[in-house]
């Protein structure tokens, strides 16, 4: 049993690693014990900024430290599986950044190690904890929507390619473009609201019209103009579930789309009502006496999404509970992403079989 304070090791001190450090600093049950990054000066800088006493020169050294109970893995996607597996083998609980892995084969290897280890493995999908997501989930659980039979999820950025030429845009390091980067958040959120039905069939296409021309560059990440771009910049897919429901997913880093907002969106259509999420706001729609009735959904009060995510991780570690963003949900997401890429490559529907 792990006791408070949880001694936490930070693997990866880049953009999102820093955000995790800021949040965990404010959680009393956690002690930031050590940090590592392959770029050592960055790990040293973060250690100073966040009063972390130990800097390790590599993840391997940090994971050998027996005093560390849990780790946050916030490194490029291709290192998620090797590091998560090693961490679980060394008896650490893991908070893993999304996507779970670069592909579903690697994600499956994480799930197997997690089951062997008996440790907590949680995916960092903070959107499930936003004030509007929590309000929407409450409404769904109350029965206001009925059975959700159709959903449309998306995130269409017009000019948002992160870190052109860096790991973000190299398929061997990222696994793909916006689909695996931001699409995975929308997929995760949609499946959660839909009650985690089993996906059985996938049809999709991906396109790369901006990235290869060095167009559509956004502000996240640092470009490397010596690097390359071999991922998609737009993806569109239809996913069918075993209960007959369908989910359409549209994502882009760059596109000619005159949308009013570049916020993530989600339409959930149920037998009793529907919900639309746009960024941080939500609308509920239903029919009464053959009239359409719409109302705003009030976001729930409380702490910010990332704080709630981190608290959930802490509770799961201290109480031995399974996180809502479990290893299985991460693996399911990776299976769907793989199937969309495969469908795009082959031009055919991809059937998913579950063991
Ligand atoms: N949940 C979210 O909304 C969200 C947002 C951004 C990024 N992410 C995810 O977080 C991860 C990191 O993204 P980022 O934006 O912080 O990238 P980043 O490039 O800013 O930072 C990654 C850091 O990892 C270090 N690193 C690379 N390989 C390493 C290794 N093997 N061991 C130790 N350190 C290593 C790099 O030196 C760098 O400092 C990615 O998987 C990304 O998908 C999630």
JSON list of N, CA, C and O in Angstrom, two decimals, residues 7-44:
[
{"chain": "A", "resi": 7, "resn": "UNK", "atom": "N", "xyz": [5.79, 9.97, -3.12]},
{"chain": "A", "resi": 7, "resn": "UNK", "atom": "CA", "xyz": [7.03, 10.56, -3.68]},
{"chain": "A", "resi": 7, "resn": "UNK", "atom": "C", "xyz": [7.00, 10.39, -5.20]},
{"chain": "A", "resi": 7, "resn": "UNK", "atom": "O", "xyz": [7.03, 9.28, -5.71]},
{"chain": "A", "resi": 8, "resn": "UNK", "atom": "N", "xyz": [6.91, 11.55, -5.87]},
{"chain": "A", "resi": 8, "resn": "UNK", "atom": "CA", "xyz": [6.65, 11.55, -7.31]},
{"chain": "A", "resi": 8, "resn": "UNK", "atom": "C", "xyz": [7.91, 11.91, -8.10]},
{"chain": "A", "resi": 8, "resn": "UNK", "atom": "O", "xyz": [8.61, 12.87, -7.76]},
{"chain": "A", "resi": 9, "resn": "UNK", "atom": "N", "xyz": [8.17, 11.14, -9.15]},
{"chain": "A", "resi": 9, "resn": "UNK", "atom": "CA", "xyz": [9.28, 11.44, -10.05]},
{"chain": "A", "resi": 9, "resn": "UNK", "atom": "C", "xyz": [8.73, 11.95, -11.38]},
{"chain": "A", "resi": 9, "resn": "UNK", "atom": "O", "xyz": [7.76, 11.40, -11.90]},
{"chain": "A", "resi": 10, "resn": "UNK", "atom": "N", "xyz": [9.35, 13.00, -11.90]},
{"chain": "A", "resi": 10, "resn": "UNK", "atom": "CA", "xyz": [8.87, 13.61, -13.14]},
{"chain": "A", "resi": 10, "resn": "UNK", "atom": "C", "xyz": [9.80, 13.19, -14.28]},
{"chain": "A", "resi": 10, "resn": "UNK", "atom": "O", "xyz": [10.98, 13.52, -14.27]},
{"chain": "A", "resi": 11, "resn": "UNK", "atom": "N", "xyz": [9.25, 12.48, -15.27]},
{"chain": "A", "resi": 11, "resn": "UNK", "atom": "CA", "xyz": [10.04, 12.08, -16.44]},
{"chain": "A", "resi": 11, "resn": "UNK", "atom": "C", "xyz": [9.58, 12.92, -17.62]},
{"chain": "A", "resi": 11, "resn": "UNK", "atom": "O", "xyz": [8.47, 12.76, -18.12]},
{"chain": "A", "resi": 12, "resn": "UNK", "atom": "N", "xyz": [10.43, 13.87, -18.01]},
{"chain": "A", "resi": 12, "resn": "UNK", "atom": "CA", "xyz": [10.06, 14.82, -19.07]},
{"chain": "A", "resi": 12, "resn": "UNK", "atom": "C", "xyz": [9.74, 16.16, -18.45]},
{"chain": "A", "resi": 12, "resn": "UNK", "atom": "O", "xyz": [8.83, 16.30, -17.63]},
{"chain": "A", "resi": 13, "resn": "UNK", "atom": "N", "xyz": [10.56, 17.18, -18.82]},
{"chain": "A", "resi": 13, "resn": "UNK", "atom": "CA", "xyz": [10.43, 18.50, -18.20]},
{"chain": "A", "resi": 13, "resn": "UNK", "atom": "C", "xyz": [10.05, 19.56, -19.23]},
{"chain": "A", "resi": 13, "resn": "UNK", "atom": "O", "xyz": [10.31, 20.74, -19.06]},
{"chain": "A", "resi": 14, "resn": "UNK", "atom": "N", "xyz": [9.46, 19.13, -20.34]},
{"chain": "A", "resi": 14, "resn": "UNK", "atom": "CA", "xyz": [9.09, 20.06, -21.42]},
{"chain": "A", "resi": 14, "resn": "UNK", "atom": "C", "xyz": [7.78, 20.77, -21.14]},
{"chain": "A", "resi": 14, "resn": "UNK", "atom": "O", "xyz": [7.41, 21.00, -19.98]},
{"chain": "A", "resi": 15, "resn": "UNK", "atom": "N", "xyz": [7.05, 21.10, -22.23]},
{"chain": "A", "resi": 15, "resn": "UNK", "atom": "CA", "xyz": [5.84, 21.91, -22.13]},
{"chain": "A", "resi": 15, "resn": "UNK", "atom": "C", "xyz": [4.84, 21.37, -21.11]},
{"chain": "A", "resi": 15, "resn": "UNK", "atom": "O", "xyz": [4.45, 22.07, -20.17]},
{"chain": "A", "resi": 16, "resn": "UNK", "atom": "N", "xyz": [4.45, 20.12, -21.25]},
{"chain": "A", "resi": 16, "resn": "UNK", "atom": "CA", "xyz": [3.39, 19.60, -20.38]},
{"chain": "A", "resi": 16, "resn": "UNK", "atom": "C", "xyz": [3.95, 19.08, -19.07]},
{"chain": "A", "resi": 16, "resn": "UNK", "atom": "O", "xyz": [3.27, 19.09, -18.04]},
{"chain": "A", "resi": 17, "resn": "UNK", "atom": "N", "xyz": [5.22, 18.68, -19.09]},
{"chain": "A", "resi": 17, "resn": "UNK", "atom": "CA", "xyz": [5.87, 18.26, -17.83]},
{"chain": "A", "resi": 17, "resn": "UNK", "atom": "C", "xyz": [5.84, 19.41, -16.83]},
{"chain": "A", "resi": 17, "resn": "UNK", "atom": "O", "xyz": [5.54, 19.21, -15.65]},
{"chain": "A", "resi": 18, "resn": "UNK", "atom": "N", "xyz": [6.11, 20.61, -17.30]},
{"chain": "A", "resi": 18, "resn": "UNK", "atom": "CA", "xyz": [6.10, 21.79, -16.42]},
{"chain": "A", "resi": 18, "resn": "UNK", "atom": "C", "xyz": [4.71, 22.00, -15.82]},
{"chain": "A", "resi": 18, "resn": "UNK", "atom": "O", "xyz": [4.57, 22.32, -14.64]},
{"chain": "A", "resi": 19, "resn": "UNK", "atom": "N", "xyz": [3.68, 21.82, -16.66]},
{"chain": "A", "resi": 19, "resn": "UNK", "atom": "CA", "xyz": [2.30, 22.00, -16.17]},
{"chain": "A", "resi": 19, "resn": "UNK", "atom": "C", "xyz": [2.01, 20.99, -15.05]},
{"chain": "A", "resi": 19, "resn": "UNK", "atom": "O", "xyz": [1.45, 21.34, -14.01]},
{"chain": "A", "resi": 20, "resn": "UNK", "atom": "N", "xyz": [2.44, 19.76, -15.23]},
{"chain": "A", "resi": 20, "resn": "UNK", "atom": "CA", "xyz": [2.23, 18.75, -14.17]},
{"chain": "A", "resi": 20, "resn": "UNK", "atom": "C", "xyz": [2.94, 19.16, -12.87]},
{"chain": "A", "resi": 20, "resn": "UNK", "atom": "O", "xyz": [2.41, 19.00, -11.79]},
{"chain": "A", "resi": 21, "resn": "UNK", "atom": "N", "xyz": [4.16, 19.70, -13.02]},
{"chain": "A", "resi": 21, "resn": "UNK", "atom": "CA", "xyz": [4.91, 20.11, -11.82]},
{"chain": "A", "resi": 21, "resn": "UNK", "atom": "C", "xyz": [4.16, 21.22, -11.08]},
{"chain": "A", "resi": 21, "resn": "UNK", "atom": "O", "xyz": [4.03, 21.20, -9.86]},
{"chain": "A", "resi": 22, "resn": "UNK", "atom": "N", "xyz": [3.66, 22.19, -11.85]},
{"chain": "A", "resi": 22, "resn": "UNK", "atom": "CA", "xyz": [2.93, 23.32, -11.22]},
{"chain": "A", "resi": 22, "resn": "UNK", "atom": "C", "xyz": [1.72, 22.80, -10.45]},
{"chain": "A", "resi": 22, "resn": "UNK", "atom": "O", "xyz": [1.42, 23.26, -9.35]},
{"chain": "A", "resi": 23, "resn": "UNK", "atom": "N", "xyz": [1.01, 21.84, -11.05]},
{"chain": "A", "resi": 23, "resn": "UNK", "atom": "CA", "xyz": [-0.21, 21.35, -10.41]},
{"chain": "A", "resi": 23, "resn": "UNK", "atom": "C", "xyz": [0.12, 20.50, -9.18]},
{"chain": "A", "resi": 23, "resn": "UNK", "atom": "O", "xyz": [-0.44, 20.71, -8.10]},
{"chain": "A", "resi": 24, "resn": "UNK", "atom": "N", "xyz": [1.06, 19.57, -9.33]},
{"chain": "A", "resi": 24, "resn": "UNK", "atom": "CA", "xyz": [1.37, 18.67, -8.21]},
{"chain": "A", "resi": 24, "resn": "UNK", "atom": "C", "xyz": [2.00, 19.41, -7.03]},
{"chain": "A", "resi": 24, "resn": "UNK", "atom": "O", "xyz": [1.85, 18.98, -5.89]},
{"chain": "A", "resi": 25, "resn": "UNK", "atom": "N", "xyz": [2.67, 20.54, -7.32]},
{"chain": "A", "resi": 25, "resn": "UNK", "atom": "CA", "xyz": [3.23, 21.35, -6.24]},
{"chain": "A", "resi": 25, "resn": "UNK", "atom": "C", "xyz": [2.15, 21.78, -5.25]},
{"chain": "A", "resi": 25, "resn": "UNK", "atom": "O", "xyz": [2.43, 21.94, -4.07]},
{"chain": "A", "resi": 26, "resn": "UNK", "atom": "N", "xyz": [0.94, 21.95, -5.75]},
{"chain": "A", "resi": 26, "resn": "UNK", "atom": "CA", "xyz": [-0.16, 22.44, -4.89]},
{"chain": "A", "resi": 26, "resn": "UNK", "atom": "C", "xyz": [-0.95, 21.31, -4.25]},
{"chain": "A", "resi": 26, "resn": "UNK", "atom": "O", "xyz": [-1.99, 21.56, -3.65]},
{"chain": "A", "resi": 27, "resn": "UNK", "atom": "N", "xyz": [-0.52, 20.08, -4.39]},
{"chain": "A", "resi": 27, "resn": "UNK", "atom": "CA", "xyz": [-1.28, 18.95, -3.81]},
{"chain": "A", "resi": 27, "resn": "UNK", "atom": "C", "xyz": [-0.51, 18.40, -2.61]},
{"chain": "A", "resi": 27, "resn": "UNK", "atom": "O", "xyz": [0.58, 17.85, -2.75]},
{"chain": "A", "resi": 28, "resn": "UNK", "atom": "N", "xyz": [-1.07, 18.57, -1.40]},
{"chain": "A", "resi": 28, "resn": "UNK", "atom": "CA", "xyz": [-0.31, 18.26, -0.18]},
{"chain": "A", "resi": 28, "resn": "UNK", "atom": "C", "xyz": [0.09, 16.79, -0.05]},
{"chain": "A", "resi": 28, "resn": "UNK", "atom": "O", "xyz": [1.09, 16.48, 0.60]},
{"chain": "A", "resi": 29, "resn": "UNK", "atom": "N", "xyz": [-0.68, 15.88, -0.66]},
{"chain": "A", "resi": 29, "resn": "UNK", "atom": "CA", "xyz": [-0.36, 14.43, -0.52]},
{"chain": "A", "resi": 29, "resn": "UNK", "atom": "C", "xyz": [0.81, 14.03, -1.41]},
{"chain": "A", "resi": 29, "resn": "UNK", "atom": "O", "xyz": [1.16, 12.84, -1.47]},
{"chain": "A", "resi": 30, "resn": "UNK", "atom": "N", "xyz": [1.39, 15.00, -2.14]},
{"chain": "A", "resi": 30, "resn": "UNK", "atom": "CA", "xyz": [2.46, 14.67, -3.09]},
{"chain": "A", "resi": 30, "resn": "UNK", "atom": "C", "xyz": [3.73, 15.44, -2.77]},
{"chain": "A", "resi": 30, "resn": "UNK", "atom": "O", "xyz": [3.68, 16.62, -2.41]},
{"chain": "A", "resi": 31, "resn": "UNK", "atom": "N", "xyz": [4.86, 14.74, -2.90]},
{"chain": "A", "resi": 31, "resn": "UNK", "atom": "CA", "xyz": [6.16, 15.41, -2.74]},
{"chain": "A", "resi": 31, "resn": "UNK", "atom": "C", "xyz": [6.89, 15.24, -4.07]},
{"chain": "A", "resi": 31, "resn": "UNK", "atom": "O", "xyz": [7.08, 14.11, -4.53]},
{"chain": "A", "resi": 32, "resn": "UNK", "atom": "N", "xyz": [7.24, 16.34, -4.70]},
{"chain": "A", "resi": 32, "resn": "UNK", "atom": "CA", "xyz": [8.02, 16.24, -5.95]},
{"chain": "A", "resi": 32, "resn": "UNK", "atom": "C", "xyz": [9.43, 15.84, -5.56]},
{"chain": "A", "resi": 32, "resn": "UNK", "atom": "O", "xyz": [10.18, 16.63, -4.99]},
{"chain": "A", "resi": 33, "resn": "UNK", "atom": "N", "xyz": [9.79, 14.56, -5.83]},
{"chain": "A", "resi": 33, "resn": "UNK", "atom": "CA", "xyz": [11.03, 14.01, -5.29]},
{"chain": "A", "resi": 33, "resn": "UNK", "atom": "C", "xyz": [12.20, 14.11, -6.25]},
{"chain": "A", "resi": 33, "resn": "UNK", "atom": "O", "xyz": [13.34, 14.27, -5.84]},
{"chain": "A", "resi": 34, "resn": "UNK", "atom": "N", "xyz": [11.93, 13.96, -7.56]},
{"chain": "A", "resi": 34, "resn": "UNK", "atom": "CA", "xyz": [13.03, 13.94, -8.53]},
{"chain": "A", "resi": 34, "resn": "UNK", "atom": "C", "xyz": [12.51, 14.28, -9.91]},
{"chain": "A", "resi": 34, "resn": "UNK", "atom": "O", "xyz": [11.31, 14.15, -10.19]},
{"chain": "A", "resi": 35, "resn": "UNK", "atom": "N", "xyz": [13.42, 14.73, -10.76]},
{"chain": "A", "resi": 35, "resn": "UNK", "atom": "CA", "xyz": [13.05, 15.08, -12.13]},
{"chain": "A", "resi": 35, "resn": "UNK", "atom": "C", "xyz": [14.17, 14.62, -13.06]},
{"chain": "A", "resi": 35, "resn": "UNK", "atom": "O", "xyz": [15.34, 14.59, -12.68]},
{"chain": "A", "resi": 36, "resn": "UNK", "atom": "N", "xyz": [13.77, 14.24, -14.28]},
{"chain": "A", "resi": 36, "resn": "UNK", "atom": "CA", "xyz": [14.76, 13.91, -15.29]},
{"chain": "A", "resi": 36, "resn": "UNK", "atom": "C", "xyz": [14.26, 14.35, -16.66]},
{"chain": "A", "resi": 36, "resn": "UNK", "atom": "O", "xyz": [13.05, 14.48, -16.87]},
{"chain": "A", "resi": 37, "resn": "UNK", "atom": "N", "xyz": [15.21, 14.61, -17.54]},
{"chain": "A", "resi": 37, "resn": "UNK", "atom": "CA", "xyz": [14.89, 14.94, -18.94]},
{"chain": "A", "resi": 37, "resn": "UNK", "atom": "C", "xyz": [16.15, 14.62, -19.73]},
{"chain": "A", "resi": 37, "resn": "UNK", "atom": "O", "xyz": [17.26, 14.82, -19.21]},
{"chain": "A", "resi": 38, "resn": "UNK", "atom": "N", "xyz": [16.00, 14.13, -20.96]},
{"chain": "A", "resi": 38, "resn": "UNK", "atom": "CA", "xyz": [17.23, 13.83, -21.71]},
{"chain": "A", "resi": 38, "resn": "UNK", "atom": "C", "xyz": [18.03, 15.11, -21.96]},
{"chain": "A", "resi": 38, "resn": "UNK", "atom": "O", "xyz": [19.22, 15.04, -22.21]},
{"chain": "A", "resi": 39, "resn": "UNK", "atom": "N", "xyz": [17.36, 16.25, -21.90]},
{"chain": "A", "resi": 39, "resn": "UNK", "atom": "CA", "xyz": [18.08, 17.52, -21.98]},
{"chain": "A", "resi": 39, "resn": "UNK", "atom": "C", "xyz": [18.28, 18.00, -20.54]},
{"chain": "A", "resi": 39, "resn": "UNK", "atom": "O", "xyz": [17.41, 18.62, -19.93]},
{"chain": "A", "resi": 40, "resn": "UNK", "atom": "N", "xyz": [19.43, 17.63, -19.99]},
{"chain": "A", "resi": 40, "resn": "UNK", "atom": "CA", "xyz": [19.69, 17.82, -18.55]},
{"chain": "A", "resi": 40, "resn": "UNK", "atom": "C", "xyz": [19.50, 19.27, -18.07]},
{"chain": "A", "resi": 40, "resn": "UNK", "atom": "O", "xyz": [18.92, 19.49, -17.00]},
{"chain": "A", "resi": 41, "resn": "UNK", "atom": "N", "xyz": [19.98, 20.30, -18.83]},
{"chain": "A", "resi": 41, "resn": "UNK", "atom": "CA", "xyz": [19.81, 21.67, -18.33]},
{"chain": "A", "resi": 41, "resn": "UNK", "atom": "C", "xyz": [18.34, 22.03, -18.07]},
{"chain": "A", "resi": 41, "resn": "UNK", "atom": "O", "xyz": [18.04, 22.79, -17.15]},
{"chain": "A", "resi": 42, "resn": "UNK", "atom": "N", "xyz": [17.44, 21.43, -18.84]},
{"chain": "A", "resi": 42, "resn": "UNK", "atom": "CA", "xyz": [16.02, 21.72, -18.64]},
{"chain": "A", "resi": 42, "resn": "UNK", "atom": "C", "xyz": [15.54, 21.08, -17.33]},
{"chain": "A", "resi": 42, "resn": "UNK", "atom": "O", "xyz": [14.81, 21.70, -16.55]},
{"chain": "A", "resi": 43, "resn": "UNK", "atom": "N", "xyz": [15.99, 19.85, -17.07]},
{"chain": "A", "resi": 43, "resn": "UNK", "atom": "CA", "xyz": [15.63, 19.19, -15.82]},
{"chain": "A", "resi": 43, "resn": "UNK", "atom": "C", "xyz": [16.16, 20.01, -14.64]},
{"chain": "A", "resi": 43, "resn": "UNK", "atom": "O", "xyz": [15.46, 20.20, -13.64]},
{"chain": "A", "resi": 44, "resn": "UNK", "atom": "N", "xyz": [17.39, 20.52, -14.77]},
{"chain": "A", "resi": 44, "resn": "UNK", "atom": "CA", "xyz": [17.98, 21.32, -13.68]},
{"chain": "A", "resi": 44, "resn": "UNK", "atom": "C", "xyz": [17.21, 22.61, -13.46]},
{"chain": "A", "resi": 44, "resn": "UNK", "atom": "O", "xyz": [16.97, 23.03, -12.33]}
]
